Amino acid sequence: MHMVTDEFAMNSLNAAKQQLRSAMKQRLGAISKESVKAQSSVVFNKLREFKPYVEARRVSIFLSMSTGEIQTDGIVRHALESGKEVFVPYLHRNPLPSPDLPVRVMDMVRLRDIEDYESLQPDRWGIPSIDPATVHDRQRIFGGPDAHHSDKALLDLILVPGVAFDIAPETGAIRRLGHGKGFYDYFINRLKAKAKDLGVEGHIVNLYALGLSEQLLRSPAEGSIPMGPYDQRIDGLILGDGQVVIHPTD
């Protein structure tokens, strides 16, 4: 009976998330390219003076779709030019197949330099993507048996995308609705487990989202983001209108 209740709750949660994603898709589709470009510039200018970014040595940055989200091209270039180690998402089949685990998972792989970044080819969503043929030669956060130099690799800062965000009225927690694949939630869980295995359980990885101002649900009338047991809490949100929302310290 308990399992049936849990399954019903998860199905209800997923249905509520999917409904909100559909509504947000319409909202985001109406934003002009000029607005996205202007908001992306505001976020970039905020971020480059933002202490967690300034002090981060190893940064993971999402690479943007061409519409409907903050464009990160300027951030990637600035981070590389600033001498930071820059990691970007790479999706691949899960090497540990199991009915309880996702079929596809995300790793973060390091860009070598600006030329390397500029050589990435767009995937079917227009997102610049790592060539699978080059992955074995790159530093990765998890990697495989060939990635001996990734054993101790962790991250200082992860910049994440999202479909929508809101602020929990009771706690001030910033809630994120992703695209529904769970790539970031699963990656961050694995990263925490890796830090524990390395004996640096207290290692702080800052998790900040970048969003268009239209992606923040500002009142219950606009909807609220349902949270499940595996959804990761984010530390802050930088928006395209210049607003910076920080999760209250416990």
C-alpha positions as CSV (number, residue, x, y, z in Angstrom):
1,M,0.0,0.0,0.0
2,H,2.9,2.4,0.9
3,M,4.5,1.8,-2.5
4,V,1.2,2.5,-4.3
5,T,0.9,5.8,-2.4
6,D,4.5,6.7,-3.2
7,E,3.9,6.0,-6.9
8,F,0.7,8.0,-7.0
9,A,2.5,10.9,-5.3
10,M,5.4,10.8,-7.8
11,N,2.9,10.6,-10.8
12,S,1.0,13.6,-9.4
13,L,4.2,15.5,-8.9
14,N,5.5,14.7,-12.4
15,A,2.1,15.7,-14.0
16,A,2.1,19.1,-12.1
17,K,5.7,19.7,-13.3
18,Q,4.8,18.9,-16.9
19,Q,1.8,21.2,-16.8
20,L,4.0,24.1,-15.6
21,R,6.6,23.3,-18.3
22,S,3.9,23.5,-21.0
23,A,2.7,26.9,-19.7
24,M,6.3,28.2,-19.4
25,K,7.1,27.0,-23.0
26,Q,4.4,29.4,-24.3
27,R,5.7,32.3,-22.1
28,L,9.3,31.8,-23.1
29,G,8.5,31.4,-26.8
30,A,7.0,34.9,-26.8
31,I,10.3,36.6,-25.6
32,S,12.1,38.4,-28.4
33,K,15.7,37.6,-29.3
34,E,16.5,41.3,-28.5
35,S,15.2,40.9,-25.0
36,V,17.1,37.6,-24.4
37,K,20.3,39.3,-25.7
38,A,19.8,42.3,-23.4
39,Q,18.9,40.2,-20.4
40,S,21.9,37.9,-21.0
41,S,24.2,41.0,-21.0
42,V,22.7,42.1,-17.6
43,V,23.3,38.6,-16.2
44,F,26.9,38.6,-17.5
45,N,27.7,42.0,-16.0
46,K,26.3,40.9,-12.6
47,L,28.0,37.6,-12.7
48,R,31.5,38.8,-13.4
49,E,31.5,40.9,-10.2
50,F,29.7,38.2,-8.2
51,K,32.0,36.8,-5.4
52,P,31.2,33.1,-5.8
53,Y,32.1,33.4,-9.5
54,V,35.1,35.7,-9.1
55,E,36.7,33.3,-6.5
56,A,35.8,30.0,-8.3
57,R,38.7,28.3,-9.9
58,R,36.8,25.3,-11.5
59,V,33.5,26.3,-13.0
60,S,30.8,24.3,-14.8
61,I,28.7,26.4,-17.2
62,F,25.7,25.2,-19.2
63,L,25.7,26.0,-22.9
64,S,22.6,27.7,-24.1
65,M,19.8,26.8,-26.5
66,S,19.4,29.6,-29.0
67,T,16.0,30.8,-27.6
68,G,14.2,30.9,-24.3
69,E,17.1,31.1,-21.8
70,I,20.0,33.2,-20.8
71,Q,22.9,33.0,-23.3
72,T,26.1,31.9,-21.7
73,D,28.6,32.5,-24.6
74,G,30.0,35.6,-23.0
75,I,30.3,33.9,-19.7
76,V,32.2,30.9,-21.1
77,R,34.7,33.2,-22.9
78,H,35.2,35.4,-19.9
79,A,35.8,32.4,-17.6
80,L,38.4,31.0,-20.0
81,E,40.1,34.3,-20.5
82,S,40.2,34.7,-16.7
83,G,42.2,31.5,-16.4
84,K,39.4,29.4,-14.8
85,E,39.1,25.8,-15.5
86,V,35.8,25.6,-17.5
87,F,33.7,22.5,-17.6
88,V,30.6,22.0,-19.8
89,P,27.9,19.3,-19.8
90,Y,28.3,16.1,-21.7
91,L,25.4,13.5,-21.9
92,H,26.1,9.8,-22.4
93,R,24.7,6.4,-21.6
94,N,24.9,5.4,-18.0
95,P,27.8,3.0,-17.5
96,L,25.9,1.4,-14.6
97,P,22.6,0.2,-16.2
98,S,19.9,-0.4,-13.6
99,P,16.1,-0.1,-13.6
100,D,16.5,2.4,-10.7
101,L,19.0,4.7,-12.5
102,P,18.6,7.0,-15.5
103,V,19.6,5.5,-18.9
104,R,21.4,8.7,-19.8
105,V,23.5,10.7,-17.4
106,M,25.5,13.9,-17.5
107,D,29.2,14.4,-16.8
108,M,31.2,17.7,-17.0
109,V,34.1,17.8,-19.3
110,R,36.8,20.5,-19.5
111,L,37.3,22.9,-22.4
112,R,40.9,23.4,-23.3
113,D,40.7,27.0,-24.5
114,I,38.7,29.5,-26.6
115,E,39.6,27.7,-29.8
116,D,38.4,24.5,-28.4
117,Y,35.1,26.1,-27.3
118,E,34.6,27.7,-30.8
119,S,35.1,24.3,-32.5
120,L,32.1,22.8,-30.7
121,Q,29.3,21.9,-33.2
122,P,25.6,22.6,-32.4
123,D,23.3,19.6,-31.6
124,R,19.7,19.4,-32.8
125,W,18.6,22.0,-30.2
126,G,21.3,24.4,-31.3
127,I,23.4,23.8,-28.2
128,P,27.2,23.7,-28.8
129,S,28.2,20.1,-27.9
130,I,31.4,18.1,-27.1
131,D,32.4,15.7,-29.9
132,P,32.2,12.2,-28.3
133,A,35.4,11.3,-30.1
134,T,37.4,13.8,-28.0
135,V,35.9,12.9,-24.6
136,H,38.5,10.3,-23.6
137,D,41.2,12.9,-24.0
138,R,39.5,15.4,-21.7
139,Q,39.5,15.9,-18.0
140,R,36.1,15.0,-16.6
141,I,34.4,15.1,-13.2
142,F,33.5,11.4,-13.3
143,G,34.9,9.9,-16.5
144,G,35.7,6.3,-16.8
145,P,38.6,3.9,-16.4
146,D,40.6,6.0,-18.9
147,A,40.2,9.2,-16.9
148,H,42.8,8.6,-14.2
149,H,43.4,12.4,-14.0
150,S,39.7,12.9,-13.0
151,D,39.9,11.0,-9.8
152,K,40.1,14.0,-7.6
153,A,38.3,16.5,-9.8
154,L,35.6,18.5,-8.1
155,L,33.9,21.9,-8.9
156,D,33.7,25.2,-7.1
157,L,30.7,26.6,-8.9
158,I,27.9,25.2,-11.1
159,L,25.8,27.5,-13.2
160,V,22.6,25.8,-14.1
161,P,19.7,26.5,-16.4
162,G,16.0,26.0,-15.6
163,V,12.6,26.3,-17.1
164,A,11.1,28.2,-14.2
165,F,12.0,29.4,-10.6
166,D,10.1,30.6,-7.6
167,I,10.7,31.5,-4.0
168,A,9.1,29.4,-1.3
169,P,7.0,31.8,0.8
170,E,7.6,29.9,4.1
171,T,11.4,29.5,3.9
172,G,12.7,31.8,1.2
173,A,14.2,28.8,-0.6
174,I,14.7,29.2,-4.3
175,R,13.0,26.4,-6.2
176,R,14.0,25.3,-9.7
177,L,12.0,23.5,-12.4
178,G,14.3,21.7,-14.8
179,H,13.6,20.3,-18.2
180,G,12.4,17.0,-16.7
181,K,15.4,14.7,-17.4
182,G,16.9,15.0,-13.9
183,F,20.4,15.4,-15.3
184,Y,21.6,18.1,-12.9
185,D,19.9,16.6,-9.8
186,Y,21.5,13.2,-10.4
187,F,24.9,14.8,-11.3
188,I,24.9,16.9,-8.1
189,N,24.0,13.9,-6.0
190,R,27.0,12.0,-7.5
191,L,29.3,15.0,-7.0
192,K,28.4,15.1,-3.3
193,A,29.0,11.3,-3.0
194,K,32.4,11.8,-4.7
195,A,33.4,14.5,-2.3
196,K,32.5,12.2,0.6
197,D,34.6,9.4,-1.0
198,L,37.5,11.8,-1.3
199,G,37.2,12.7,2.4
200,V,36.2,16.3,1.6
201,E,32.5,16.0,2.5
202,G,32.6,19.7,3.6
203,H,33.6,20.7,0.1
204,I,31.3,23.5,-0.9
205,V,30.1,23.6,-4.5
206,N,28.0,26.7,-5.1
207,L,24.9,26.1,-7.3
208,Y,23.6,29.2,-9.0
209,A,20.9,29.4,-11.6
210,L,20.8,32.0,-14.4
211,G,17.3,33.0,-15.6
212,L,15.3,35.4,-17.8
213,S,13.2,37.7,-15.6
214,E,10.1,36.0,-17.1
215,Q,11.2,32.7,-15.7
216,L,10.6,33.7,-12.0
217,L,7.1,33.0,-10.9
218,R,6.4,36.1,-8.7
219,S,3.0,35.2,-7.3
220,P,0.9,32.1,-6.6
221,A,-1.4,33.2,-9.4
222,E,1.5,32.5,-11.8
223,G,1.9,29.0,-10.4
224,S,4.4,27.5,-7.9
225,I,7.1,24.9,-8.4
226,P,6.4,21.4,-7.0
227,M,9.5,19.9,-5.4
228,G,10.3,16.2,-5.1
229,P,12.7,14.3,-2.8
230,Y,15.5,14.3,-5.4
231,D,15.2,18.0,-6.5
232,Q,18.3,19.9,-5.5
233,R,18.2,23.2,-3.6
234,I,20.0,26.0,-5.4
235,D,22.0,28.7,-3.6
236,G,21.0,31.6,-5.7
237,L,19.5,33.0,-8.9
238,I,20.7,35.8,-11.1
239,L,18.0,37.2,-13.3
240,G,18.0,39.2,-16.5
241,D,16.5,42.3,-14.9
242,G,19.5,42.5,-12.6
243,Q,17.8,40.9,-9.5
244,V,20.0,38.6,-7.5
245,V,18.2,36.2,-5.2
246,I,20.2,34.4,-2.6
247,H,19.0,31.4,-0.5
248,P,18.8,32.5,3.1
249,T,21.5,30.9,5.3
250,D,20.3,28.2,7.7
